[in-house]
């Protein structure tokens, strides 16, 4: 498990470090990185910190960030989590989000941002279609 100089010293002393069953030991760098789970920008490496605005862009370099997989459609579309929603408000929010992340707006950006834009746009489209139709909205609520 331990290699290098530390491992040879421990083997020389007749000792071996063991961790808890099912858990692996971390070196100092991995332990410090594991303790810092704040999301970082893919482009500048800066902390994304508390979500400003919609959290789609890095506050330092303004690069589009990967979509949040844990965000549900109701929070994305800024709707109450209930069966009855204001479809006019939903439509306005959809248009607002598409003005931010539509792939046509990223045609002169890096390939990474183009790909992220497509992912965001797909999530926004899926959320809009799901919440707009009463049957799919109800099924989404049940899930």
Coordinates of C-alpha atoms in Angstrom, one line a residue:
X1 CA 0.0 0.0 0.0
X2 CA 2.8 2.4 0.9
X3 CA 5.5 2.7 -1.7
X4 CA 8.7 4.8 -1.9
X5 CA 10.8 5.9 1.1
X6 CA 8.0 5.8 3.7
X7 CA 7.1 2.3 2.7
X8 CA 10.6 1.0 2.9
X9 CA 11.1 2.6 6.3
X10 CA 8.0 1.0 7.7
X11 CA 8.9 -2.4 6.2
X12 CA 12.4 -2.0 7.7
X13 CA 10.9 -1.5 11.1
X14 CA 8.6 -4.5 10.6
X15 CA 5.5 -2.4 10.6
X16 CA 2.9 -1.7 8.1
X17 CA 0.3 1.0 8.0
X18 CA -3.3 -0.1 7.4
X19 CA -6.4 1.9 7.1
X20 CA -9.9 1.1 8.0
X21 CA -11.4 -1.8 6.0
X22 CA -12.8 -0.6 2.7
X23 CA -11.1 2.8 2.9
X24 CA -7.9 3.8 1.2
X25 CA -5.2 6.0 2.8
X26 CA -4.6 9.3 1.2
X27 CA -1.3 11.1 0.7
X28 CA -1.1 14.7 2.0
X29 CA -1.9 16.3 -1.4
X30 CA -4.9 14.0 -2.0
X31 CA -6.2 14.6 1.6
X32 CA -6.0 18.4 1.2
X33 CA -7.8 18.2 -2.2
X34 CA -10.4 15.9 -0.8
X35 CA -11.2 18.3 2.0
X36 CA -11.7 21.1 -0.5
X37 CA -14.8 20.0 -2.4
X38 CA -15.8 23.5 -3.6
X39 CA -16.4 23.5 -7.3
X40 CA -13.6 25.1 -9.4
X41 CA -13.8 26.7 -12.8
X42 CA -12.6 24.4 -15.6
X43 CA -10.9 27.3 -17.3
X44 CA -9.2 29.5 -14.7
X45 CA -9.2 27.1 -11.8
X46 CA -10.7 29.7 -9.5
X47 CA -13.4 28.9 -7.0
X48 CA -16.9 29.2 -8.3
X49 CA -18.0 30.1 -4.8
X50 CA -21.6 30.8 -3.9
X51 CA -23.8 30.7 -7.0
X52 CA -24.1 34.2 -8.3
X53 CA -27.0 34.7 -10.6
X54 CA -27.8 31.3 -12.1
X55 CA -24.3 29.8 -11.4
X56 CA -23.8 29.1 -15.2
X57 CA -20.7 31.3 -15.4
X58 CA -17.4 31.6 -13.5
X59 CA -17.4 34.8 -11.5
X60 CA -13.7 35.4 -12.3
X61 CA -13.3 34.6 -16.0
X62 CA -17.0 34.4 -17.1
X63 CA -16.5 31.0 -18.7
X64 CA -19.6 28.8 -19.0
X65 CA -19.5 26.0 -16.4
X66 CA -20.7 22.4 -16.6
X67 CA -24.4 22.0 -15.7
X68 CA -25.3 21.1 -12.2
X69 CA -26.5 17.5 -12.3
X70 CA -28.2 17.8 -8.9
X71 CA -30.4 20.7 -9.8
X72 CA -34.0 19.8 -10.4
X73 CA -36.2 21.3 -13.2
X74 CA -38.3 23.4 -10.8
X75 CA -35.3 25.2 -9.3
X76 CA -33.8 25.6 -12.8
X77 CA -37.0 27.2 -14.2
X78 CA -37.6 29.2 -11.0
X79 CA -40.9 27.6 -10.3
X80 CA -42.6 26.4 -7.1
X81 CA -42.4 22.6 -6.7
X82 CA -46.1 21.9 -7.2
X83 CA -48.4 20.7 -9.9
X84 CA -49.9 24.1 -10.6
X85 CA -47.3 26.5 -12.1
X86 CA -47.6 29.7 -14.0
X87 CA -46.9 28.7 -17.6
X88 CA -46.3 32.4 -18.7
X89 CA -43.6 32.7 -16.1
X90 CA -42.2 29.3 -17.2
X91 CA -42.1 30.6 -20.8
X92 CA -40.3 33.8 -19.8
X93 CA -37.8 31.9 -17.8
X94 CA -37.1 29.5 -20.7
X95 CA -36.5 32.4 -23.0
X96 CA -34.2 34.1 -20.4
X97 CA -32.1 31.0 -20.0
X98 CA -31.9 30.4 -23.7
X99 CA -30.6 33.9 -24.1
X100 CA -27.8 33.0 -21.7
X101 CA -26.8 29.5 -22.9
X102 CA -28.0 29.0 -26.5
X103 CA -25.2 27.4 -28.6
X104 CA -25.4 30.1 -31.3
X105 CA -24.0 32.5 -28.7
X106 CA -20.9 30.4 -28.3
X107 CA -19.9 29.9 -31.9
X108 CA -16.7 32.0 -31.4
X109 CA -15.7 30.4 -28.1
X110 CA -13.6 27.3 -27.3
X111 CA -14.9 23.8 -28.1
X112 CA -15.3 23.1 -24.4
X113 CA -17.7 26.1 -24.0
X114 CA -19.5 25.1 -27.2
X115 CA -20.1 21.6 -25.7
X116 CA -21.1 23.0 -22.4
X117 CA -23.6 25.3 -24.1
X118 CA -25.2 22.4 -25.9
X119 CA -25.5 20.5 -22.6
X120 CA -27.1 23.5 -20.8
X121 CA -29.4 24.2 -23.7
X122 CA -30.5 20.5 -23.7
X123 CA -31.2 20.6 -20.0
X124 CA -33.2 23.8 -20.3
X125 CA -35.2 22.4 -23.3
X126 CA -36.0 19.2 -21.3
X127 CA -37.0 21.1 -18.3
X128 CA -39.3 23.4 -20.3
X129 CA -41.0 20.6 -22.1
X130 CA -41.4 18.5 -19.0
X131 CA -42.9 21.3 -16.9
X132 CA -45.0 22.7 -19.6
X133 CA -47.2 19.6 -20.2
X134 CA -49.3 18.7 -17.2
X135 CA -48.9 14.9 -17.6
X136 CA -45.1 15.0 -17.8
X137 CA -45.0 17.6 -14.9
X138 CA -47.0 15.2 -12.7
X139 CA -44.9 12.3 -13.5
X140 CA -41.8 14.3 -12.8
X141 CA -43.2 15.4 -9.4
X142 CA -43.9 11.7 -8.6
X143 CA -40.3 10.7 -9.4

